[in-house]
mmCIF file of C-alpha atoms in Angstrom:
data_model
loop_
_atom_site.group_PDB
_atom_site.id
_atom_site.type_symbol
_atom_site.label_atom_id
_atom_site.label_comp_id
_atom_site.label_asym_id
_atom_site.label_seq_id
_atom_site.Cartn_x
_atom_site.Cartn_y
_atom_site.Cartn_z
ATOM 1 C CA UNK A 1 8.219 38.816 -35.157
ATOM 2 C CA UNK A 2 5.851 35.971 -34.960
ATOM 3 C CA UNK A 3 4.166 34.773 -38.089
ATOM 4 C CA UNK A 4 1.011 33.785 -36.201
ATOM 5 C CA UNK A 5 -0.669 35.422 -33.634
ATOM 6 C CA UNK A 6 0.131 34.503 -30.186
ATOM 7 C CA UNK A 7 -1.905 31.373 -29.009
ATOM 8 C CA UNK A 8 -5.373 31.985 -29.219
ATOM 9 C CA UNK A 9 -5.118 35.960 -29.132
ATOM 10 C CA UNK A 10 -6.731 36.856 -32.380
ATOM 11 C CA UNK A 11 -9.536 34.525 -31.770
ATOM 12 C CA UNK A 12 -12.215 37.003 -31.657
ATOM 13 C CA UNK A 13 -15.158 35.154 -32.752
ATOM 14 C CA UNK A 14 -17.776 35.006 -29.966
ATOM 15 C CA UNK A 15 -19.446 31.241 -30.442
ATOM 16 C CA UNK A 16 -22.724 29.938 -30.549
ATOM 17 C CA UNK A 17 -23.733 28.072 -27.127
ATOM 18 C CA UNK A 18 -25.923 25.493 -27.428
ATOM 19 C CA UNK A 19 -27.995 23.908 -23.795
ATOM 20 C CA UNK A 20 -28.430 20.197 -24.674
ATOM 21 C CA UNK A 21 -30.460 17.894 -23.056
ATOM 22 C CA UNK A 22 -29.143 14.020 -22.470
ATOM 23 C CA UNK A 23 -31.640 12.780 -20.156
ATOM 24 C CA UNK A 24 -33.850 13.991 -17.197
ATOM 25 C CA UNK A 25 -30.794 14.484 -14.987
ATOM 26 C CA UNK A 26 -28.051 15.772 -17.649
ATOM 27 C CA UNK A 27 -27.214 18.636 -19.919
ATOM 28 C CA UNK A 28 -24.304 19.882 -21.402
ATOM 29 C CA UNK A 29 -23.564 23.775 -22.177
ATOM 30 C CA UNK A 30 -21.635 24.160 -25.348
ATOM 31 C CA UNK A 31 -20.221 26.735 -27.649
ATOM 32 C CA UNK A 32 -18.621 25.298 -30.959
ATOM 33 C CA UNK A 33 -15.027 23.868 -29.378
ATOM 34 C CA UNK A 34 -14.810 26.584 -26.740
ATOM 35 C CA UNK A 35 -14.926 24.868 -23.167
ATOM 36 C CA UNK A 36 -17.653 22.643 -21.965
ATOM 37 C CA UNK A 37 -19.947 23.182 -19.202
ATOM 38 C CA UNK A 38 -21.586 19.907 -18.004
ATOM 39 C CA UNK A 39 -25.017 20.154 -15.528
ATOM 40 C CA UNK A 40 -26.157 17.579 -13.121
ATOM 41 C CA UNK A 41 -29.673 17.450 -11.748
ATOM 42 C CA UNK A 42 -30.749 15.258 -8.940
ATOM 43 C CA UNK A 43 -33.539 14.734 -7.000
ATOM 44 C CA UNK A 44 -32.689 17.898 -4.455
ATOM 45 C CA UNK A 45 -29.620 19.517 -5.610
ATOM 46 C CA UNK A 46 -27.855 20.080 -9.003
ATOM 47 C CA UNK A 47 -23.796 19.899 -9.746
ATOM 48 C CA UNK A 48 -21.757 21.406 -12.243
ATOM 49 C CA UNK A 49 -18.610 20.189 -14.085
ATOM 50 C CA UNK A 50 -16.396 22.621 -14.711
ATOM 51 C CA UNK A 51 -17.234 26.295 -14.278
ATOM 52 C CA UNK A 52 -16.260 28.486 -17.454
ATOM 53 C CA UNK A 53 -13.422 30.935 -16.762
ATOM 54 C CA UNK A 54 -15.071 33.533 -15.238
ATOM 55 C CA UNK A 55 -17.999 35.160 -13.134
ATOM 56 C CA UNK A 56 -19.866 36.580 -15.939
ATOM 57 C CA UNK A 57 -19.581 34.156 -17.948
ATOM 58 C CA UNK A 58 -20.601 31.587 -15.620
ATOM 59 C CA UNK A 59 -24.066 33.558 -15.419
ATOM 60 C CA UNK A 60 -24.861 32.256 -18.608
ATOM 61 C CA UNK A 61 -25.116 28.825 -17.588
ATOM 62 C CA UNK A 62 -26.858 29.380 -14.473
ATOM 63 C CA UNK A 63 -29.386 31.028 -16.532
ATOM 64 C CA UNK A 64 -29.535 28.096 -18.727
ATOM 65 C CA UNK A 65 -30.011 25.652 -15.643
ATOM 66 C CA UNK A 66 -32.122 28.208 -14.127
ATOM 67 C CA UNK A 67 -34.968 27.509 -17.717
ATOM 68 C CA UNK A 68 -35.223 23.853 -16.732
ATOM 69 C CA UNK A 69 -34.836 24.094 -12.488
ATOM 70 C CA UNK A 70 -34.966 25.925 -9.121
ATOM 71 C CA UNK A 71 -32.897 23.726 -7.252
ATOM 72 C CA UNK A 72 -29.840 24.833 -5.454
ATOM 73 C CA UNK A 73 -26.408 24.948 -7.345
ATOM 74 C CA UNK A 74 -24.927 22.557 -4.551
ATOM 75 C CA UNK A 75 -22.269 20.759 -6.202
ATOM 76 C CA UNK A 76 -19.077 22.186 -8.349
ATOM 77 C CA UNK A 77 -16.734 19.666 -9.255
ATOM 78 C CA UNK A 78 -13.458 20.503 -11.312
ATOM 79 C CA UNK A 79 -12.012 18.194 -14.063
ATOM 80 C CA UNK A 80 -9.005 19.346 -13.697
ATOM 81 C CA UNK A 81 -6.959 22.933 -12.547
ATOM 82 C CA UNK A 82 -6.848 24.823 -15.738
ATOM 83 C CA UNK A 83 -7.980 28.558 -14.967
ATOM 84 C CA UNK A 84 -10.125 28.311 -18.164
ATOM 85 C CA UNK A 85 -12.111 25.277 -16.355
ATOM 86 C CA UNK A 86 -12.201 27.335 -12.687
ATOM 87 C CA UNK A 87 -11.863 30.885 -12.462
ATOM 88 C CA UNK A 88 -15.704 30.999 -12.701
ATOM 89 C CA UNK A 89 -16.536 29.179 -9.538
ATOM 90 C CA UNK A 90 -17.481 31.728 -7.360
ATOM 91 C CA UNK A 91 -20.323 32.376 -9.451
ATOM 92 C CA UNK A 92 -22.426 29.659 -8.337
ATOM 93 C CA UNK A 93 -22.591 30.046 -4.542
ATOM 94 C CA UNK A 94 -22.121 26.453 -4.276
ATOM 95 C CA UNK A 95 -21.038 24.504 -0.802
ATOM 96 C CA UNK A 96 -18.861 22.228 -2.173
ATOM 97 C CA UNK A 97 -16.264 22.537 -4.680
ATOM 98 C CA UNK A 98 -14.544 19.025 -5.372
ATOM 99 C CA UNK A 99 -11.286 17.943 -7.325
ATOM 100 C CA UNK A 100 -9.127 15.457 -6.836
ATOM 101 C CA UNK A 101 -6.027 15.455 -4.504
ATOM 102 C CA UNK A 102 -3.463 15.512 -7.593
ATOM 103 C CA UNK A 103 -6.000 18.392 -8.761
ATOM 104 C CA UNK A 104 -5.479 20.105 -5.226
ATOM 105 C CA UNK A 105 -1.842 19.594 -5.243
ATOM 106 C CA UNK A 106 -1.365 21.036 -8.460
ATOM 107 C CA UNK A 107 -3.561 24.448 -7.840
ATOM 108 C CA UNK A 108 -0.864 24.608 -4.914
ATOM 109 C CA UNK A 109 2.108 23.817 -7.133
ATOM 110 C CA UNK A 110 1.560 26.134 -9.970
ATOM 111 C CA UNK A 111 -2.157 27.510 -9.886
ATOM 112 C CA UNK A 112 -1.470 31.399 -9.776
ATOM 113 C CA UNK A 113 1.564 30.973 -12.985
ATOM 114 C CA UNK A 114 -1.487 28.815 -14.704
ATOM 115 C CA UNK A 115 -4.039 31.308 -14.231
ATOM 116 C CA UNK A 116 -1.687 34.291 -15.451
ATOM 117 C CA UNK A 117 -0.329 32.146 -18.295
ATOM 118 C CA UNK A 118 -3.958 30.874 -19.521
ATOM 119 C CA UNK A 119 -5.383 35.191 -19.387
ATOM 120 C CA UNK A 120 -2.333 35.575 -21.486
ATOM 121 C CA UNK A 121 -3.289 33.051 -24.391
ATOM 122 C CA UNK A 122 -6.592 33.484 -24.880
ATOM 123 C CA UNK A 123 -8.459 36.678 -23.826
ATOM 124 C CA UNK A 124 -11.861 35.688 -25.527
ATOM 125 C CA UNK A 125 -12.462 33.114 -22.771
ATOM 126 C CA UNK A 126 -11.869 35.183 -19.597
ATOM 127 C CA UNK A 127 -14.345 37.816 -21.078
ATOM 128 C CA UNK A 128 -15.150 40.254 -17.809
ATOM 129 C CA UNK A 129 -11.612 38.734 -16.146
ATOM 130 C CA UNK A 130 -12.459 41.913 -13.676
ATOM 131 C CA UNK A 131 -15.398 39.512 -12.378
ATOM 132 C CA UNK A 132 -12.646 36.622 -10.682
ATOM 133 C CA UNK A 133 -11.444 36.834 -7.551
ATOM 134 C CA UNK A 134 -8.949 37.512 -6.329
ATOM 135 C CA UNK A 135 -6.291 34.419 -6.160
ATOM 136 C CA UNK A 136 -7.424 30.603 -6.457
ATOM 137 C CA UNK A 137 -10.367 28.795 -6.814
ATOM 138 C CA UNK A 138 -9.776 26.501 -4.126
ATOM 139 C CA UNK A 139 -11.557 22.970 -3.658
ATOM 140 C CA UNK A 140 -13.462 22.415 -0.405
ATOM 141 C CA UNK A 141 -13.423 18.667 -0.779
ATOM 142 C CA UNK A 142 -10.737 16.050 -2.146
ATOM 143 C CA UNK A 143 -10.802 12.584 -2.610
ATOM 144 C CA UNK A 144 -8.443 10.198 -4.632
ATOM 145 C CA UNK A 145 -9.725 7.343 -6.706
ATOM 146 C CA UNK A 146 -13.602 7.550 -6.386
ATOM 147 C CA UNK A 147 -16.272 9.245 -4.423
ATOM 148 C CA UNK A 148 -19.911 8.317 -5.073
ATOM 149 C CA UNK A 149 -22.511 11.601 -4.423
ATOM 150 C CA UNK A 150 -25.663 10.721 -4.038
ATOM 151 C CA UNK A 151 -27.700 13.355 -5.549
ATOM 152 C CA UNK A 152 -31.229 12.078 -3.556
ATOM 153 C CA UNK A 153 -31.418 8.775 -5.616
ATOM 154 C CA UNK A 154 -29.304 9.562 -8.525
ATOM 155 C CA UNK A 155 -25.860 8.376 -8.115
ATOM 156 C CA UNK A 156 -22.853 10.255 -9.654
ATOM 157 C CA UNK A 157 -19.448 8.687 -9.176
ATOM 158 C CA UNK A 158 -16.496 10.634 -9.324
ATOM 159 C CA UNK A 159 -13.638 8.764 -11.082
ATOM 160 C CA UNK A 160 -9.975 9.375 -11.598
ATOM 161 C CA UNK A 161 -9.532 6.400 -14.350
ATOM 162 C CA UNK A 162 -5.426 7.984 -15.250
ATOM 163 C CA UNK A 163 -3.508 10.314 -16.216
ATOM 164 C CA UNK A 164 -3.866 12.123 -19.580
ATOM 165 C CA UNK A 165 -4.813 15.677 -19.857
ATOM 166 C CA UNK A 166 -3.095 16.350 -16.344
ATOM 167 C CA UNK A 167 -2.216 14.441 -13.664
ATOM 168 C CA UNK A 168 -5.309 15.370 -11.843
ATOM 169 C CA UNK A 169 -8.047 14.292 -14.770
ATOM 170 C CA UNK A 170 -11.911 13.567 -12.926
ATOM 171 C CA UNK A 171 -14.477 12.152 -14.628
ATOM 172 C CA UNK A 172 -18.019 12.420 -13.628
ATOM 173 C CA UNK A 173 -20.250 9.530 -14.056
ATOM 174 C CA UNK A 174 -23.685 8.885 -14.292
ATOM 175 C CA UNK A 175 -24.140 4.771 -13.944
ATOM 176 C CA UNK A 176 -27.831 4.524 -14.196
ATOM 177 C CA UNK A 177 -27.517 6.422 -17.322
ATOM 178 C CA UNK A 178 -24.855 5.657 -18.958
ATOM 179 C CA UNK A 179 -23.996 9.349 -19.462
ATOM 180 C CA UNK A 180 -19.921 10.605 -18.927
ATOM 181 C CA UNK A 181 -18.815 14.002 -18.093
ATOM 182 C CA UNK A 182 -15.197 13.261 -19.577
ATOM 183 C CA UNK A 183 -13.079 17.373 -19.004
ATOM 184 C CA UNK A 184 -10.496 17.502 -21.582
ATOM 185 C CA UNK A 185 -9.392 13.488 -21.546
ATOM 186 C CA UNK A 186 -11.630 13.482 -24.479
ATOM 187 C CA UNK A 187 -12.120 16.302 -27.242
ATOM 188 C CA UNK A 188 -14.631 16.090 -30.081
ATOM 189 C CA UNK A 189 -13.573 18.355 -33.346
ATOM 190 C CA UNK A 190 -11.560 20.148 -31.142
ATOM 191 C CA UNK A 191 -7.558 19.614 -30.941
ATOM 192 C CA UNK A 192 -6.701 18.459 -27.544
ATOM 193 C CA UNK A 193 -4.680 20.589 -25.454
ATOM 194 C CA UNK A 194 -1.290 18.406 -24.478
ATOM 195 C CA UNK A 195 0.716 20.992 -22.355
ATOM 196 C CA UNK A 196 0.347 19.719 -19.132
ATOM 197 C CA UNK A 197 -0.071 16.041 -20.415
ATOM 198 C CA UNK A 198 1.389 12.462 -20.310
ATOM 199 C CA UNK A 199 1.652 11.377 -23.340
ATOM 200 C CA UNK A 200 2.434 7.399 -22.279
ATOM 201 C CA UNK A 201 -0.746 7.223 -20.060
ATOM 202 C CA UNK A 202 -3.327 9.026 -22.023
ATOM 203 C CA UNK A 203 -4.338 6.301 -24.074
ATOM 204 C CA UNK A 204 -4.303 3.915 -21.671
ATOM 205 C CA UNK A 205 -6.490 6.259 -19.845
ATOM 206 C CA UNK A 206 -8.956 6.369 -22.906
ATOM 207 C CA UNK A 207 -9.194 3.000 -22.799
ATOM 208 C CA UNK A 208 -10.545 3.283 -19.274
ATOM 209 C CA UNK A 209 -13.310 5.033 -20.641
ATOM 210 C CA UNK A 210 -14.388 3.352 -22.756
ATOM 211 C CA UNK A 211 -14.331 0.222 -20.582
ATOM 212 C CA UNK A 212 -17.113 2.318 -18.802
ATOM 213 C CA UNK A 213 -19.473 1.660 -21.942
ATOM 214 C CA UNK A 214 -21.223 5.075 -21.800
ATOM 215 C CA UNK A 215 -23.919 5.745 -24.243
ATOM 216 C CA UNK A 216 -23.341 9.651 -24.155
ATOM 217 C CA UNK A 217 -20.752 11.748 -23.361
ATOM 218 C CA UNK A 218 -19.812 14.910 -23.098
ATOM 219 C CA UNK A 219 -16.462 15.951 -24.060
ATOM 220 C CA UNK A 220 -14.329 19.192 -22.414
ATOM 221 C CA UNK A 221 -14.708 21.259 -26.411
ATOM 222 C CA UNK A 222 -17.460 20.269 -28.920
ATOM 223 C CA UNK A 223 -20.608 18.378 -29.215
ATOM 224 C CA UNK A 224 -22.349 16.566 -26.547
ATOM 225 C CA UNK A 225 -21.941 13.246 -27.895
ATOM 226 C CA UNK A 226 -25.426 11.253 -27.765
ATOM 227 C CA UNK A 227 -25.003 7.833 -29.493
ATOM 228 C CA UNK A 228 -22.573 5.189 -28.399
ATOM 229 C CA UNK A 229 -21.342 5.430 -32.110
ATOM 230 C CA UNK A 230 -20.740 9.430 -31.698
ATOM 231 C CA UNK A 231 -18.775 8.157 -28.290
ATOM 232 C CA UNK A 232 -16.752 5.644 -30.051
ATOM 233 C CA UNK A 233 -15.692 8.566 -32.263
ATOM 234 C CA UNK A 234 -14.953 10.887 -29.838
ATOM 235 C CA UNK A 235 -12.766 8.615 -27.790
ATOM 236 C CA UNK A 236 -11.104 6.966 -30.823
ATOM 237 C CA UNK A 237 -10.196 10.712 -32.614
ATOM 238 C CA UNK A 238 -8.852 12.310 -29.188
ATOM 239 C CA UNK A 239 -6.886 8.722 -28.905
ATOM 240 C CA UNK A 240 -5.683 9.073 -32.864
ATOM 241 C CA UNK A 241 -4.142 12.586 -32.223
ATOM 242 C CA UNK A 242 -2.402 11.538 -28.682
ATOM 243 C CA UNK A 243 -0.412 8.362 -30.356
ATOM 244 C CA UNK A 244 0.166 10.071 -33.915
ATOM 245 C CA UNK A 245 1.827 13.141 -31.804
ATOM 246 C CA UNK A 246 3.926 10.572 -29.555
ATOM 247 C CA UNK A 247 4.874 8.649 -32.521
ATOM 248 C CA UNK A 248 5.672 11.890 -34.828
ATOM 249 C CA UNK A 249 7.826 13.480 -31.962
ATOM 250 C CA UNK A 250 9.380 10.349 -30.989
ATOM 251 C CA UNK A 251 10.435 9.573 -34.704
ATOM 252 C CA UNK A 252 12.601 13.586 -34.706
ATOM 253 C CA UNK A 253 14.122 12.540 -30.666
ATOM 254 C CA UNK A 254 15.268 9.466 -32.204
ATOM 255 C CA UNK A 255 16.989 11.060 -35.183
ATOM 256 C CA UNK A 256 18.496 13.714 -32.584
ATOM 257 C CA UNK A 257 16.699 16.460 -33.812
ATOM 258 C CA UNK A 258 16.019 20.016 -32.013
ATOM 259 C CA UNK A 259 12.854 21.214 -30.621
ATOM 260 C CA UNK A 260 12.255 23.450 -33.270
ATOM 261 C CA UNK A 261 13.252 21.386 -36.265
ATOM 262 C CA UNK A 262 10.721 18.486 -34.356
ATOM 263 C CA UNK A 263 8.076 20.751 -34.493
ATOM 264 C CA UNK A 264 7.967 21.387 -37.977
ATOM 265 C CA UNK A 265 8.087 18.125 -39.088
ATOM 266 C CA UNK A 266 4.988 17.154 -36.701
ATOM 267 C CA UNK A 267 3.292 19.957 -37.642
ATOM 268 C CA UNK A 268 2.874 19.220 -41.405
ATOM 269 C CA UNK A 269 2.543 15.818 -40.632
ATOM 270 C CA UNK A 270 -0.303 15.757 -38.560
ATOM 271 C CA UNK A 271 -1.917 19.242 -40.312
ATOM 272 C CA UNK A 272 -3.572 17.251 -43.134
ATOM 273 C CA UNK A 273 -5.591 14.900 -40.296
ATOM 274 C CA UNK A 274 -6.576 17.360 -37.922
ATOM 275 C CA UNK A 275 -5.929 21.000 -39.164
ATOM 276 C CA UNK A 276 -9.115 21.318 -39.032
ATOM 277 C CA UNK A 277 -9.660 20.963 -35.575
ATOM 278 C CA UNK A 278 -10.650 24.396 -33.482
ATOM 279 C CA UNK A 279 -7.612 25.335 -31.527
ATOM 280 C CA UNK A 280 -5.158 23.438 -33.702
ATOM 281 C CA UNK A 281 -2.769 26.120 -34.302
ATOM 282 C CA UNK A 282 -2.540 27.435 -30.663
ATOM 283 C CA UNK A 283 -2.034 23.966 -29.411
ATOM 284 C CA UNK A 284 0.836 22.767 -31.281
ATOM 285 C CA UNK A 285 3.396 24.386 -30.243
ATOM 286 C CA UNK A 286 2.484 24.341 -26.764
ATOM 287 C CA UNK A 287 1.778 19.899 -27.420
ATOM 288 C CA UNK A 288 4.937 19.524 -29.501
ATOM 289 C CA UNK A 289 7.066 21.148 -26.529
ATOM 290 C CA UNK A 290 5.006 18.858 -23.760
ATOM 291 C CA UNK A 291 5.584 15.864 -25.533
ATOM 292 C CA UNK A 292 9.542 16.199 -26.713
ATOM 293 C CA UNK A 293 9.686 17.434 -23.125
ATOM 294 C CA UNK A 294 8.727 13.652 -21.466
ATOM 295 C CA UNK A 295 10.433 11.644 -24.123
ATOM 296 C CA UNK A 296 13.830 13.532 -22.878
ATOM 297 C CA UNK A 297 14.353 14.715 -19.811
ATOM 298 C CA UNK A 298 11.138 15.932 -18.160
ATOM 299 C CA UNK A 299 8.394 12.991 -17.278
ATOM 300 C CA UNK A 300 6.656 15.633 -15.120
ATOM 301 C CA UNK A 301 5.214 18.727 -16.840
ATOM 302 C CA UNK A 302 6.997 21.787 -16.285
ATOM 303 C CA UNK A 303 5.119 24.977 -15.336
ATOM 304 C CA UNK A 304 3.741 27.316 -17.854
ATOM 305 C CA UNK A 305 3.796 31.115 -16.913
ATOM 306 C CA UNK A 306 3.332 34.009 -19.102
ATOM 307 C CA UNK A 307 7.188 34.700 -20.090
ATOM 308 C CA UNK A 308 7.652 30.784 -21.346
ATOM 309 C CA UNK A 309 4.664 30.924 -23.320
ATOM 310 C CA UNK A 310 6.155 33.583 -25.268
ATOM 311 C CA UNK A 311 9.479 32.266 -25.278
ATOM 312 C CA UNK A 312 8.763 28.777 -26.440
ATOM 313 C CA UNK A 313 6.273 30.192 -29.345
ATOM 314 C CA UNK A 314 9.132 32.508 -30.343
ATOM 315 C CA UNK A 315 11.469 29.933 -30.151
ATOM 316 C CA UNK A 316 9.059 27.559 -32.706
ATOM 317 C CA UNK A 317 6.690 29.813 -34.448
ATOM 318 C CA UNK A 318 9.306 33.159 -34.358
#
C-alpha cells in the first residue's frame, strides 16, 4: 500500500475564498492555493479567466461578481485545458468561450482522459461533479499568438508568451493597468503543477512576463499579487522551483539513475525550500515523472488517465 494518500484525496479542508479588488475593472476570486478565478469588467460586458471545476461551484463567483455588477457574463477565456480550470463553464451562460489553438488541440487530444484523471486526484475541487456536463467544455473561439478584446474602451489582450505549464498557456492582459491574469505559468505559495509541462521553456516563458512589467498579478493558486515587489516574488519563486527541479532531475539522468531512485533524491532535496508549499506532496510525483520524462525520451507530455496516475504513484510513493 501507499504511504500517502493518493494525490490530493485526503485533502478535505474546504478553504477560505477571498473576492479581491485590483482596480475598477479587475478582481481576483481566491481560496488559500486552491485554483484561481480571475474577473474582468469592462465598460458593457465582463470576462472570466478560468471557470472553477464545476457548475456549483462556479455559482460562487458569479455571486461574487454579481455584489459589484449587473453586466452580462460575456466573455470566458481558458488558461489552459485542465478540467480543474473548465469543467465549470457552462455555468456562466457566456457567448464566447476562448483558448488558444494548442489549448483546442489538446481538449481534442486528451481532454476526456484529463477530465477523468483530474476527478480522480482531487475530489474536493469538483465538489457537485453531478453539476458538469456531459463531455467537454469546448472553446467557441481560437486564436494563436494574440487577440485584443475590446471590452467598450478597456482593452484586454490575450497573449500566448510560451510554453510552460502546457503547451497551450494564455495570459490575459490588462495594458492600461498594468494588471496580469497569469493561469498556472505562475504560482504564489502554491507548488506548481509540472505534469503536463516543459521544463526547458518555462523559464524562458517567465521571463516573458515579466518583460510585460505588470504591477499586479494574479497567479493560477494563492494571493492576488498587488505590488510590483509581490510580482517579482511570485514570478521569481514559481521560476526557482522550475530550474531547481530540472537541475535536481537532470543531476539522477546523468548518473543513470531510475525513476524511482530520481525521485527520492529530488524530493528531499527540494522539501526543505518548498515543502511548505500547498499541493507539494501531490505534485511531486506527478513533476518528477514529467520532467525525467523530457530529459529522456518524451519532449511531448504523455497523457495522464486515471490507471497511470495510480500506477506511477505506486511505482514512486508505493
Amino acid at each position: 500500500m501507499s504511504t500517502k494518500a493518493f494525490a490530493s484525496q485526503a485533502d478535505l479542508q474546504d478553504k477560505q475564498v477571498s473576492f479581491t479588488k485590483l482596480s475598477d475593472h479587475a478582481y481576483a476570486y481566491t481560496a488559500e492555493g486552491d485554483p484561481n478565478t480571475g474577473v474582468i469588467i469592462g465598460d458593457d460586458a465582463v470576462m472570466v479567466i478560468d471557470t472553477q471545476a464545476t457548475p456549483v461551484m462556479a455559482q460562487d463567483v458569479i455571486r461574487r461578481i454579481r455584489e459589484v455588477t449587473d453586466k452580462p457574463i460575456q466573455y470566458v477565456v481558458l488558461s489552459h485545458y485542465h478540467a480543474v480550470r473548465v469543467l465549470g463553464a457552462s455555468a456562466y451562460g457566456a457567448q464566447h468561450i476562448i483558448a488558444s489553438q494548442d489549448t483546442y488541440d489538446l481538449i481534442v487530444e486528451r481532454g476526456e482522459q484529463d477530465k477523468a484523471s483530474e476527478i480522480g486526484r482531487f475530489p474536493r475541487l469538483f465538489r457537485a461533479v453531478e453539476s458538469i456536463p456531459p463531455g467537454l467544455t469546448w472553446p467557441t473561439i481560437t486564436f494563436t499568438g494574440k487577440m485584443t478584446i475590446w471590452l467598450g474602451k478597456l482593452e484586454v489582450q490575450l497573449l500566448q508568451l510560451g510554453r510552460g505549464h502546457t503547451k497551450g498557456d494564455t495570459v490575459a492582459w490588462l495594458p492600461q493597468e498594468r494588471i496580469l491574469f497569469s493561469g498556472d505559468l505562475v504560482e504564489f505559495d502554491a507548488t506548481p503543477y509540472a505534469g503536463d509541462a516543459y521544463f526547458r521553456d518555462w523559464p524562458q516563458t517567465l521571463d516573458n512576463l515579466a518583460a510585460l512589467k505588470p504591477e499586479k498579478l494574479v497567479p493560477g493558486r494563492g494571493a492576488a499579487l498587488t505590488t510590483s515587489e509581490q510580482v517579482q516574488q511570485g514570478l521569481a519563486g514559481t521560476k526557482a522551483f522550475i530550474e531547481d527541479m530540472r537541475a535536481a532531475v537532470e543531476e539522477g539522468v546523468r548518473a543513470g539513475k531510475d525513476l524511482r531512485a530520481v525521485y527520492k533524491e529530488v524530493y528531499a532535496r527540494l522539501q526543505p525550500k518548498y515543502g511548505r508549499w500547498v499541493i507539494f506532496d501531490h505534485c511531486m510525483p506527478f513533476d518528477v515523472t514529467r520532467c525525467y520524462d523530457e530529459l529522456t525520451a518524451y519532449p511531448d507530455p504523455r497523457i495522464w488517465t486515471a490507471e497511470r496516475d495510480r500506477q506511477m504513484w505506486e511505482a514512486l510513493e508505493g
